[in-house]
Amino acid sequence: MTPSRYAPVDHPGATVPEGRRPWSVTWPQYAPVEITPPELRPSALARHVPGWAEGHVTPEQVSDWDQRRAGALVPFNLDERGWPLHPHGRTGRTGRNLGKWGENQAADPIVIAGTGAQRSVLLITRDDIGVEAIPGGMVDPGETAPAALVRELREETGIDLADQRPVILGRQVVADWRTTDHAWVASTSALYRLPEQVTATAGDDAADAGWFPFGSLDQLDAAVTAAGRTLYAAHRPLLLRALDHLNQNGRS
């Protein structure tokens, strides 16, 4: 069921009990909150399609679902209408606040400098929601994830690591703030190691860029909080994965 009334894009959505999150569980009364922003609503798309978005008003208008599913970082299914279903189940939100219906691929470079007590991680202050996050962003059409990792890092921090080969940490759905039942973000996260900090300059999509101590997630949290800022919740699992990799491989 899709309500006709739109809610603010930051609406938390309808409450979804854990037992009713799986799509395999029947829930006739499910009423997700519609959070499509004004520029992606049918009347607006009829006049102008933003350069970052596809013009399809609903997923039924998408003709290449076989191709999209084959190239997905995380497998997903379609419902009886041909609409894509979030791989983790119901979100309590519907509509689209991302460029594409279904999976939107992102690249998140995690840059670590130094070792031991001097180890630090590079973060940016996102200019859209004002939180501390990994520098990264969406993969452009026709672009590979490795190329996107280098481009996003360069655009957002001014740091060029094109000559380095990172360790791919994983490919997973992230809890992006724009997520809905039918549009979500899946990220390729990668780890870069530098011997010491280099100068970072805030650029595209970043209000600030800088280094924070990274001995543990608790230490990072404390440093970010001390700076009067908040760590982006969606990136916490990615940062934890980076820490696990460093610890398991004996790289202090």
Coordinates of N, CA and C in Angstrom, one line a residue:
M1 N 0.9 -1.2 0.0 CA 0.0 0.0 0.0 C 0.9 1.2 0.0
T2 N 0.6 2.2 -0.9 CA 1.4 3.4 -1.0 C 0.5 4.6 -0.7
P3 N 0.7 5.3 0.4 CA -0.1 6.5 0.7 C 0.1 7.5 -0.4
S4 N -0.9 8.4 -0.6 CA -0.8 9.4 -1.7 C -0.1 10.7 -1.1
R5 N -0.1 10.8 0.2 CA 0.5 12.0 0.8 C 2.0 11.8 1.0
Y6 N 2.7 12.9 0.7 CA 4.2 12.9 0.8 C 4.6 13.4 2.2
A7 N 5.7 12.8 2.8 CA 6.2 13.3 4.0 C 7.6 13.8 3.8
P8 N 8.2 14.6 4.7 CA 9.5 15.1 4.6 C 10.5 13.9 4.3
V9 N 11.5 14.2 3.5 CA 12.5 13.1 3.1 C 13.2 12.6 4.3
D10 N 13.3 13.3 5.4 CA 14.0 12.8 6.6 C 13.1 12.1 7.5
H11 N 11.8 11.8 7.1 CA 10.9 11.1 7.9 C 11.4 9.7 8.3
P12 N 11.3 9.2 9.5 CA 11.9 7.9 9.9 C 11.1 6.8 9.3
G13 N 9.8 7.0 8.8 CA 9.0 6.0 8.2 C 8.1 5.3 9.2
A14 N 7.3 4.4 8.6 CA 6.4 3.6 9.5 C 7.3 2.6 10.3
T15 N 6.8 2.3 11.5 CA 7.5 1.3 12.3 C 7.3 -0.1 11.8
V16 N 8.4 -0.8 11.6 CA 8.4 -2.1 11.1 C 8.9 -3.1 12.1
P17 N 8.1 -3.9 12.8 CA 8.6 -4.9 13.7 C 9.6 -5.8 13.0
E18 N 10.6 -6.3 13.7 CA 11.6 -7.1 13.1 C 11.0 -8.4 12.5
G19 N 9.9 -8.9 13.1 CA 9.3 -10.1 12.5 C 8.6 -9.9 11.2
R20 N 8.3 -8.6 10.9 CA 7.6 -8.3 9.7 C 8.4 -7.6 8.6
R21 N 9.7 -7.6 8.9 CA 10.7 -7.0 8.0 C 10.8 -7.8 6.7
P22 N 10.9 -9.2 6.8 CA 11.1 -10.0 5.6 C 10.0 -9.8 4.6
W23 N 10.3 -9.8 3.3 CA 9.2 -9.7 2.3 C 8.4 -11.0 2.2
S24 N 9.0 -12.0 2.7 CA 8.2 -13.3 2.6 C 7.1 -13.4 3.6
V25 N 7.1 -12.4 4.6 CA 6.0 -12.4 5.6 C 4.9 -11.5 5.1
T26 N 3.7 -12.1 5.0 CA 2.5 -11.3 4.5 C 2.1 -10.3 5.6
W27 N 1.9 -9.1 5.1 CA 1.5 -8.0 6.0 C 0.6 -7.0 5.2
P28 N -0.7 -7.4 5.0 CA -1.7 -6.6 4.2 C -1.8 -5.1 4.7
Q29 N -1.6 -4.9 6.0 CA -1.8 -3.5 6.6 C -0.6 -2.6 6.4
Y30 N 0.5 -3.2 5.9 CA 1.7 -2.4 5.8 C 1.5 -1.1 5.0
A31 N 1.8 0.1 5.6 CA 1.6 1.4 4.9 C 2.9 2.2 5.1
P32 N 3.8 2.0 4.2 CA 5.1 2.8 4.3 C 4.8 4.2 4.0
V33 N 5.7 5.1 4.5 CA 5.6 6.5 4.3 C 6.3 6.9 3.0
E34 N 5.6 7.7 2.2 CA 6.1 8.2 0.9 C 7.0 9.4 1.2
I35 N 8.3 9.3 0.8 CA 9.3 10.4 1.1 C 9.9 11.0 -0.2
T36 N 9.3 10.7 -1.4 CA 9.9 11.3 -2.6 C 10.0 12.8 -2.5
P37 N 11.2 13.4 -2.8 CA 11.3 14.8 -2.7 C 10.6 15.5 -3.9
P38 N 10.3 16.8 -3.8 CA 9.5 17.5 -4.9 C 10.1 17.3 -6.3
E39 N 11.4 17.3 -6.4 CA 12.0 17.3 -7.7 C 11.9 15.9 -8.4
L40 N 11.5 14.9 -7.7 CA 11.4 13.6 -8.3 C 9.9 13.1 -8.3
R41 N 9.0 14.0 -8.0 CA 7.6 13.6 -8.1 C 7.1 13.7 -9.5
P42 N 6.0 13.0 -9.9 CA 5.6 12.9 -11.3 C 5.5 14.3 -12.0
S43 N 4.8 15.2 -11.4 CA 4.6 16.5 -12.1 C 5.9 17.2 -12.3
A44 N 6.9 17.1 -11.4 CA 8.2 17.7 -11.6 C 9.0 17.0 -12.7
L45 N 9.0 15.7 -12.7 CA 9.7 14.9 -13.7 C 9.2 15.2 -15.1
A46 N 7.9 15.5 -15.2 CA 7.3 15.7 -16.5 C 7.8 17.0 -17.1
R47 N 8.3 17.9 -16.2 CA 8.8 19.2 -16.7 C 10.4 19.1 -16.9
H48 N 11.0 18.5 -15.9 CA 12.5 18.5 -15.9 C 13.0 17.3 -15.1
V49 N 14.0 16.6 -15.7 CA 14.6 15.4 -15.0 C 16.0 15.9 -14.5
P50 N 16.3 15.9 -13.2 CA 17.6 16.3 -12.8 C 18.7 15.5 -13.4
G51 N 19.9 16.1 -13.6 CA 20.9 15.4 -14.2 C 21.4 14.1 -13.5
W52 N 21.2 14.1 -12.2 CA 21.7 13.0 -11.3 C 20.6 11.9 -11.2
A53 N 19.5 12.0 -11.8 CA 18.4 11.1 -11.7 C 17.9 10.5 -13.0
E54 N 17.3 9.3 -12.9 CA 16.6 8.8 -14.1 C 15.1 9.4 -14.1
G55 N 14.5 9.4 -15.2 CA 13.2 10.0 -15.3 C 12.0 9.1 -15.1
H56 N 12.2 7.9 -14.7 CA 11.1 6.9 -14.5 C 10.3 7.3 -13.3
V57 N 9.0 7.5 -13.4 CA 8.2 7.9 -12.3 C 8.0 6.7 -11.4
T58 N 7.9 5.5 -11.9 CA 7.7 4.3 -11.1 C 8.7 3.2 -11.7
P59 N 9.0 2.2 -10.9 CA 9.8 1.1 -11.4 C 9.3 0.3 -12.5
E60 N 7.9 0.4 -12.7 CA 7.3 -0.3 -13.9 C 7.8 0.2 -15.2
Q61 N 8.3 1.5 -15.2 CA 8.8 2.1 -16.5 C 10.2 1.7 -16.8
V62 N 10.9 1.0 -15.8 CA 12.3 0.6 -16.1 C 12.3 -0.7 -16.9
S63 N 13.1 -0.7 -18.0 CA 13.0 -1.8 -18.9 C 14.2 -2.7 -18.8
D64 N 15.2 -2.4 -18.0 CA 16.4 -3.2 -17.9 C 16.7 -3.9 -16.6
W65 N 15.6 -4.4 -16.0 CA 15.8 -5.0 -14.6 C 16.7 -6.2 -14.7
D66 N 16.7 -7.0 -15.7 CA 17.6 -8.1 -15.8 C 19.0 -7.7 -15.8
Q67 N 19.3 -6.6 -16.5 CA 20.7 -6.1 -16.5 C 21.1 -5.5 -15.1
R68 N 20.2 -4.8 -14.5 CA 20.5 -4.2 -13.2 C 20.7 -5.3 -12.2
R69 N 19.9 -6.3 -12.2 CA 20.0 -7.3 -11.2 C 21.3 -8.1 -11.4
A70 N 21.7 -8.3 -12.7 CA 22.9 -9.1 -13.0 C 24.1 -8.3 -12.5
G71 N 24.1 -7.0 -12.5 CA 25.2 -6.2 -12.1 C 25.2 -5.7 -10.7
A72 N 24.2 -6.1 -9.9 CA 24.0 -5.6 -8.6 C 25.1 -6.1 -7.7
L73 N 25.6 -5.3 -6.7 CA 26.5 -5.7 -5.7 C 25.9 -6.7 -4.7
V74 N 24.6 -6.4 -4.4 CA 23.9 -7.3 -3.5 C 22.6 -7.8 -4.2
P75 N 22.4 -9.1 -4.3 CA 21.2 -9.6 -5.0 C 19.9 -9.0 -4.5
F76 N 18.9 -8.8 -5.4 CA 17.6 -8.4 -4.9 C 16.6 -8.9 -5.8
N77 N 15.3 -9.0 -5.3 CA 14.2 -9.5 -6.1 C 13.2 -8.4 -6.5
L78 N 12.3 -8.8 -7.4 CA 11.2 -7.9 -7.8 C 9.9 -8.5 -7.3
D79 N 9.0 -7.6 -7.0 CA 7.7 -8.1 -6.5 C 6.8 -8.4 -7.8
E80 N 5.5 -8.7 -7.5 CA 4.6 -9.1 -8.6 C 4.3 -7.9 -9.5
R81 N 4.6 -6.7 -9.1 CA 4.4 -5.5 -10.0 C 5.7 -5.3 -10.9
G82 N 6.8 -6.0 -10.5 CA 8.0 -5.7 -11.2 C 8.8 -4.6 -10.5
W83 N 8.5 -4.3 -9.2 CA 9.2 -3.3 -8.4 C 10.3 -3.9 -7.6
P84 N 11.5 -3.3 -7.5 CA 12.6 -3.9 -6.8 C 12.3 -3.9 -5.3
L85 N 12.8 -4.9 -4.6 CA 12.6 -5.0 -3.2 C 13.9 -4.9 -2.4
H86 N 14.0 -4.0 -1.4 CA 15.2 -3.8 -0.6 C 15.7 -5.2 -0.1
P87 N 16.9 -5.5 -0.3 CA 17.5 -6.8 0.1 C 17.3 -7.1 1.5
H88 N 17.2 -6.1 2.4 CA 17.1 -6.4 3.8 C 15.6 -6.4 4.3
G89 N 14.7 -6.2 3.4 CA 13.3 -6.2 3.8 C 12.6 -4.8 3.9
R90 N 11.5 -4.8 4.5 CA 10.7 -3.6 4.6 C 11.5 -2.5 5.4
T91 N 11.4 -1.3 4.9 CA 12.1 -0.1 5.6 C 11.1 0.8 6.2
G92 N 9.8 0.7 5.9 CA 8.8 1.7 6.5 C 8.7 2.9 5.6
R93 N 9.5 3.0 4.5 CA 9.5 4.2 3.7 C 9.3 3.7 2.2
T94 N 8.7 4.5 1.4 CA 8.5 4.2 0.0 C 8.8 5.4 -0.8
G95 N 8.8 5.3 -2.2 CA 9.2 6.3 -3.1 C 10.7 6.3 -3.4
R96 N 11.2 7.4 -3.9 CA 12.6 7.4 -4.3 C 13.2 8.7 -4.0
N97 N 14.4 8.7 -3.3 CA 15.1 9.9 -3.1 C 16.6 9.7 -3.5
L98 N 16.8 8.8 -4.5 CA 18.1 8.5 -5.1 C 18.0 8.6 -6.6
G99 N 19.1 8.5 -7.3 CA 19.1 8.6 -8.7 C 18.4 7.6 -9.5
K100 N 18.4 6.3 -8.9 CA 17.8 5.2 -9.6 C 16.8 4.4 -8.7
W101 N 15.9 3.8 -9.3 CA 15.1 2.8 -8.6 C 16.0 1.5 -8.4
G102 N 15.8 0.8 -7.3 CA 16.6 -0.3 -7.0 C 17.9 0.0 -6.4
E103 N 19.0 -0.7 -6.8 CA 20.3 -0.5 -6.2 C 21.0 0.7 -6.8
N104 N 21.5 1.6 -6.0 CA 22.4 2.7 -6.4 C 23.8 2.4 -5.9
Q105 N 24.7 2.2 -6.7 CA 26.1 1.8 -6.3 C 26.9 3.0 -5.9
A106 N 27.6 2.8 -4.8 CA 28.5 3.9 -4.2 C 29.9 3.3 -4.0
A107 N 30.8 4.2 -3.8 CA 32.2 3.8 -3.6 C 32.7 4.6 -2.4
D108 N 33.2 3.9 -1.4 CA 33.7 4.5 -0.1 C 35.1 4.2 0.2
P109 N 36.1 5.1 -0.1 CA 37.5 4.9 0.2 C 37.8 5.2 1.7
I110 N 38.3 4.3 2.4 CA 38.7 4.5 3.8 C 40.2 4.6 3.8
V111 N 40.7 5.8 4.1 CA 42.1 6.2 4.0 C 42.6 6.2 5.5
I112 N 43.6 5.4 5.7 CA 44.3 5.3 7.0 C 45.7 5.8 6.9
A113 N 46.1 6.6 7.9 CA 47.5 7.1 7.9 C 48.1 6.7 9.2
G114 N 49.4 6.4 9.2 CA 50.2 6.0 10.4 C 49.9 4.7 10.9
T115 N 50.5 4.4 12.1 CA 50.3 3.1 12.8 C 50.3 3.4 14.3
G116 N 49.9 2.3 15.0 CA 49.9 2.4 16.5 C 49.1 3.6 17.0
A117 N 49.7 4.3 18.0 CA 49.0 5.4 18.6 C 48.8 6.6 17.6
Q118 N 49.5 6.6 16.5 CA 49.5 7.7 15.5 C 48.5 7.4 14.4
R119 N 47.8 6.2 14.5 CA 46.9 5.9 13.4 C 45.7 6.8 13.3
S120 N 45.4 7.2 12.1 CA 44.2 8.1 12.0 C 43.5 7.8 10.7
V121 N 42.2 8.3 10.6 CA 41.4 8.0 9.4 C 40.9 9.4 8.9
L122 N 40.8 9.4 7.6 CA 40.3 10.6 6.9 C 38.8 10.7 6.8
L123 N 38.2 11.7 7.3 CA 36.8 11.9 7.2 C 36.5 13.3 6.6
I124 N 35.3 13.4 6.0 CA 34.8 14.7 5.6 C 33.5 15.0 6.3
T125 N 33.2 16.3 6.3 CA 31.9 16.7 6.8 C 30.9 16.9 5.6
R126 N 29.9 16.0 5.6 CA 29.0 16.0 4.4 C 28.2 17.3 4.4
D127 N 28.2 17.9 3.2 CA 27.4 19.2 3.2 C 25.9 19.1 3.1
D128 N 25.4 17.8 2.9 CA 24.0 17.6 2.8 C 23.4 17.4 4.2
I129 N 24.0 16.6 5.0 CA 23.4 16.3 6.4 C 24.4 16.7 7.5
G130 N 25.5 17.2 7.2 CA 26.4 17.8 8.2 C 27.0 16.9 9.2
V131 N 27.3 15.6 8.8 CA 27.9 14.7 9.7 C 29.3 14.3 9.2
E132 N 30.1 13.7 10.1 CA 31.4 13.2 9.7 C 31.3 11.8 9.0
A133 N 31.9 11.7 7.8 CA 31.7 10.5 7.0 C 32.9 10.1 6.2
I134 N 33.0 8.9 5.7 CA 34.0 8.5 4.8 C 33.8 9.3 3.5
P135 N 34.9 9.8 2.9 CA 34.8 10.5 1.6 C 34.4 9.5 0.5
G136 N 33.3 9.7 -0.1 CA 32.8 8.8 -1.2 C 31.6 9.3 -1.8
G137 N 31.0 8.5 -2.7 CA 29.8 8.9 -3.4 C 29.4 7.9 -4.4
M138 N 28.5 8.3 -5.3 CA 27.9 7.4 -6.2 C 28.8 7.1 -7.4
V139 N 28.7 5.8 -7.9 CA 29.4 5.4 -9.1 C 28.7 6.0 -10.3
D140 N 29.4 6.7 -11.2 CA 28.8 7.3 -12.4 C 28.5 6.2 -13.4
P141 N 27.5 6.4 -14.3 CA 27.1 5.5 -15.3 C 28.4 5.1 -16.1
G142 N 28.6 3.9 -16.3 CA 29.8 3.4 -17.1 C 31.1 3.4 -16.4
E143 N 31.1 3.8 -15.1 CA 32.3 3.9 -14.3 C 32.5 2.6 -13.5
T144 N 33.7 2.2 -13.3 CA 33.9 1.1 -12.4 C 34.1 1.6 -10.9
A145 N 33.9 0.7 -10.0 CA 34.0 1.0 -8.6 C 35.4 1.5 -8.3
P146 N 36.5 0.8 -8.8 CA 37.9 1.3 -8.5 C 38.1 2.7 -9.0
A147 N 37.6 3.0 -10.2 CA 37.7 4.4 -10.7 C 36.9 5.4 -9.8
A148 N 35.8 5.0 -9.4 CA 34.9 5.9 -8.5 C 35.6 6.2 -7.2
L149 N 36.3 5.1 -6.6 CA 37.0 5.3 -5.4 C 38.0 6.5 -5.5
V150 N 38.8 6.4 -6.6 CA 39.8 7.4 -6.8 C 39.2 8.8 -7.1
R151 N 38.2 8.8 -7.9 CA 37.6 10.1 -8.3 C 36.9 10.8 -7.1
E152 N 36.2 10.0 -6.3 CA 35.5 10.6 -5.2 C 36.5 11.1 -4.2
L153 N 37.5 10.4 -3.9 CA 38.5 10.8 -2.9 C 39.2 12.1 -3.4
R154 N 39.5 12.2 -4.7 CA 40.1 13.4 -5.2 C 39.2 14.6 -5.2
E155 N 37.9 14.3 -5.6 CA 37.0 15.4 -5.6 C 36.6 16.0 -4.3
E156 N 36.6 15.1 -3.3 CA 36.1 15.5 -1.9 C 37.2 16.0 -1.0
T157 N 38.5 15.5 -1.2 CA 39.5 15.8 -0.3 C 40.8 16.4 -1.0
G158 N 40.8 16.3 -2.3 CA 42.0 16.8 -3.0 C 43.2 15.8 -3.0
I159 N 43.0 14.6 -2.4 CA 44.0 13.6 -2.4 C 43.9 12.6 -3.5
D160 N 45.0 12.5 -4.3 CA 45.0 11.6 -5.4 C 45.8 10.3 -5.1
L161 N 45.1 9.2 -5.0 CA 45.7 7.9 -4.7 C 45.6 6.9 -5.9
A162 N 45.6 7.5 -7.1 CA 45.4 6.7 -8.3 C 46.5 5.7 -8.5
D163 N 47.7 5.9 -7.9 CA 48.8 5.0 -8.1 C 48.8 3.9 -7.0
Q164 N 47.8 3.9 -6.2 CA 47.8 2.9 -5.1 C 46.7 1.9 -5.4
R165 N 46.9 0.6 -5.0 CA 45.9 -0.4 -5.2 C 45.3 -0.7 -3.8
P166 N 44.1 -0.4 -3.5 CA 43.5 -0.6 -2.2 C 43.1 -2.0 -2.0
V167 N 42.8 -2.3 -0.7 CA 42.2 -3.6 -0.3 C 40.7 -3.5 -0.3
I168 N 40.0 -4.2 -1.2 CA 38.6 -4.2 -1.2 C 38.0 -4.9 0.1
L169 N 37.4 -4.2 0.9 CA 36.9 -4.7 2.2 C 35.6 -5.4 2.0
G170 N 34.7 -5.0 1.1 CA 33.4 -5.6 1.0 C 32.5 -4.8 0.1
R171 N 31.4 -5.5 -0.2 CA 30.3 -4.9 -1.0 C 29.0 -5.2 -0.3
Q172 N 28.3 -4.1 0.2 CA 27.2 -4.3 1.1 C 26.2 -3.2 1.0
V173 N 25.0 -3.5 1.4 CA 23.9 -2.5 1.5 C 24.3 -1.6 2.7
V174 N 24.2 -0.3 2.6 CA 24.4 0.6 3.7 C 23.1 1.3 4.1
A175 N 23.0 1.7 5.3 CA 21.8 2.4 5.9 C 21.8 3.8 5.5
D176 N 21.8 4.1 4.2 CA 21.8 5.5 3.7 C 20.5 6.2 4.2
W177 N 20.6 7.5 4.4 CA 19.4 8.2 4.9 C 18.3 8.4 3.9
R178 N 18.6 8.1 2.6 CA 17.6 8.2 1.6 C 16.9 6.9 1.2
T179 N 17.3 5.8 1.9 CA 16.8 4.5 1.6 C 15.3 4.4 1.7
T180 N 14.7 3.6 0.8 CA 13.3 3.3 0.8 C 13.1 1.8 0.5
D181 N 11.9 1.3 0.4 CA 11.6 -0.1 0.1 C 12.1 -0.4 -1.4
H182 N 12.1 0.6 -2.2 CA 12.4 0.4 -3.7 C 13.6 1.1 -4.2
A183 N 14.4 1.8 -3.4 CA 15.6 2.4 -3.8 C 16.5 2.5 -2.6
W184 N 17.8 2.0 -2.8 CA 18.7 1.9 -1.7 C 20.2 2.0 -2.3
V185 N 21.1 2.1 -1.3 CA 22.5 2.2 -1.7 C 23.3 1.0 -1.3
A186 N 24.1 0.5 -2.2 CA 25.1 -0.6 -1.9 C 26.5 -0.1 -2.2
S187 N 27.4 -0.3 -1.3 CA 28.7 0.3 -1.5 C 29.8 -0.7 -1.6
T188 N 30.8 -0.3 -2.4 CA 32.1 -1.0 -2.4 C 33.0 -0.2 -1.5
S189 N 33.5 -0.8 -0.4 CA 34.4 -0.1 0.5 C 35.8 -0.6 0.3
A190 N 36.8 0.3 0.4 CA 38.1 -0.1 0.1 C 39.1 0.6 1.1
L191 N 40.1 -0.1 1.5 CA 41.1 0.4 2.5 C 42.4 0.9 1.8
Y192 N 42.8 2.1 2.0 CA 44.1 2.7 1.6 C 44.9 2.9 2.8
R193 N 46.2 2.6 2.7 CA 47.2 2.9 3.8 C 48.2 3.9 3.3
L194 N 48.4 4.9 4.2 CA 49.5 5.9 4.0 C 50.4 5.9 5.2
P195 N 51.7 6.2 5.0 CA 52.6 6.2 6.1 C 52.4 7.3 7.1
E196 N 51.8 8.4 6.6 CA 51.5 9.5 7.4 C 50.4 10.4 6.8
Q197 N 49.9 11.3 7.6 CA 48.8 12.2 7.1 C 49.3 13.1 6.0
V198 N 48.5 13.3 5.0 CA 48.7 14.3 4.0 C 47.7 15.3 4.0
T199 N 47.9 16.4 3.4 CA 47.0 17.6 3.4 C 45.7 17.2 2.7
A200 N 44.5 17.4 3.4 CA 43.2 17.2 2.8 C 42.5 18.6 2.7
T201 N 41.9 18.8 1.6 CA 41.2 20.0 1.3 C 39.8 19.7 0.9
A202 N 38.8 20.3 1.6 CA 37.4 20.0 1.3 C 37.0 20.4 -0.1
G203 N 36.3 19.5 -0.8 CA 35.9 19.9 -2.2 C 34.5 19.5 -2.4
D204 N 34.2 18.9 -3.5 CA 32.8 18.6 -3.9 C 32.1 17.8 -2.9
D205 N 30.9 18.2 -2.5 CA 30.0 17.6 -1.5 C 30.6 17.5 -0.1
A206 N 31.7 18.2 0.2 CA 32.3 18.2 1.5 C 32.4 19.6 2.0
A207 N 31.9 19.8 3.3 CA 32.1 21.1 3.9 C 33.4 21.3 4.6
D208 N 34.0 20.1 4.9 CA 35.3 20.1 5.6 C 35.9 18.8 5.4
A209 N 37.2 18.7 5.6 CA 37.9 17.4 5.5 C 39.1 17.4 6.5
G210 N 39.3 16.2 7.2 CA 40.4 16.2 8.2 C 40.6 14.8 8.7
W211 N 41.6 14.7 9.6 CA 42.0 13.4 10.1 C 41.6 13.3 11.6
F212 N 41.2 12.0 11.9 CA 40.7 11.7 13.3 C 41.5 10.5 13.8
P213 N 41.8 10.4 15.1 CA 42.4 9.2 15.6 C 41.6 8.0 15.4
F214 N 42.2 6.8 15.1 CA 41.5 5.7 14.7 C 42.0 4.4 15.3
G215 N 42.3 4.4 16.6 CA 42.7 3.2 17.3 C 41.6 2.2 17.5
S216 N 40.4 2.8 17.6 CA 39.2 2.0 17.8 C 38.0 2.9 17.4
L217 N 36.8 2.2 17.3 CA 35.7 3.0 16.9 C 35.3 3.9 18.1
D218 N 35.5 3.5 19.3 CA 35.2 4.3 20.5 C 36.1 5.5 20.5
Q219 N 37.4 5.3 20.2 CA 38.3 6.5 20.1 C 37.8 7.5 19.1
L220 N 37.4 7.0 17.9 CA 37.0 7.8 16.8 C 35.7 8.6 17.3
D221 N 34.8 7.9 17.9 CA 33.5 8.5 18.4 C 33.9 9.6 19.3
A222 N 34.8 9.4 20.2 CA 35.1 10.4 21.2 C 35.7 11.6 20.6
A223 N 36.6 11.4 19.6 CA 37.2 12.5 18.9 C 36.3 13.4 18.1
V224 N 35.4 12.6 17.4 CA 34.3 13.3 16.6 C 33.4 14.1 17.5
T225 N 33.0 13.5 18.6 CA 32.1 14.2 19.6 C 32.8 15.4 20.2
A226 N 34.1 15.3 20.5 CA 34.9 16.4 21.1 C 35.0 17.6 20.1
A227 N 34.9 17.3 18.8 CA 34.9 18.3 17.8 C 33.6 18.9 17.6
G228 N 32.6 18.5 18.3 CA 31.2 19.0 18.2 C 30.5 18.5 17.0
R229 N 30.9 17.3 16.6 CA 30.3 16.7 15.4 C 29.7 15.3 15.7
T230 N 29.1 14.7 14.6 CA 28.5 13.4 14.8 C 29.0 12.5 13.7
L231 N 29.3 11.2 14.0 CA 29.8 10.2 13.0 C 28.6 9.7 12.3
Y232 N 28.6 9.6 11.0 CA 27.5 9.1 10.1 C 27.3 7.6 10.5
A233 N 26.1 7.4 10.9 CA 25.7 6.0 11.4 C 25.9 5.0 10.3
A234 N 25.5 5.3 9.1 CA 25.6 4.4 8.0 C 27.0 3.9 7.7
H235 N 28.0 4.7 8.1 CA 29.4 4.3 7.8 C 30.1 3.6 8.9
R236 N 29.4 3.5 10.1 CA 30.0 2.8 11.2 C 30.4 1.3 10.9
P237 N 29.5 0.5 10.2 CA 29.9 -0.8 9.8 C 31.1 -0.9 8.9
L238 N 31.2 0.1 8.0 CA 32.4 0.1 7.1 C 33.6 0.4 7.9
L239 N 33.6 1.3 8.8 CA 34.8 1.6 9.6 C 35.2 0.4 10.5
L240 N 34.2 -0.3 11.0 CA 34.4 -1.5 11.8 C 35.1 -2.6 11.0
R241 N 34.6 -2.7 9.8 CA 35.2 -3.7 8.9 C 36.7 -3.3 8.6
A242 N 37.0 -2.1 8.5 CA 38.4 -1.6 8.3 C 39.2 -2.0 9.5
L243 N 38.7 -1.7 10.7 CA 39.4 -2.0 11.9 C 39.6 -3.5 12.0
D244 N 38.6 -4.3 11.7 CA 38.8 -5.8 11.8 C 39.9 -6.3 10.9
H245 N 39.9 -5.7 9.7 CA 40.9 -6.1 8.7 C 42.3 -5.7 9.2
L246 N 42.5 -4.6 9.8 CA 43.8 -4.1 10.3 C 44.2 -5.0 11.5
N247 N 43.3 -5.4 12.3 CA 43.6 -6.2 13.5 C 43.9 -7.6 13.1
Q248 N 43.1 -8.2 12.1 CA 43.3 -9.6 11.7 C 44.6 -9.8 10.9
N249 N 45.1 -8.7 10.3 CA 46.3 -8.8 9.5 C 47.5 -8.3 10.2
G250 N 47.4 -8.0 11.5 CA 48.5 -7.6 12.3 C 49.1 -6.3 11.8
R251 N 48.3 -5.4 11.2 CA 48.7 -4.1 10.8 C 48.3 -3.1 11.8
S252 N 49.1 -2.7 12.7 CA 48.7 -1.8 13.8 C 48.6 -0.4 13.3

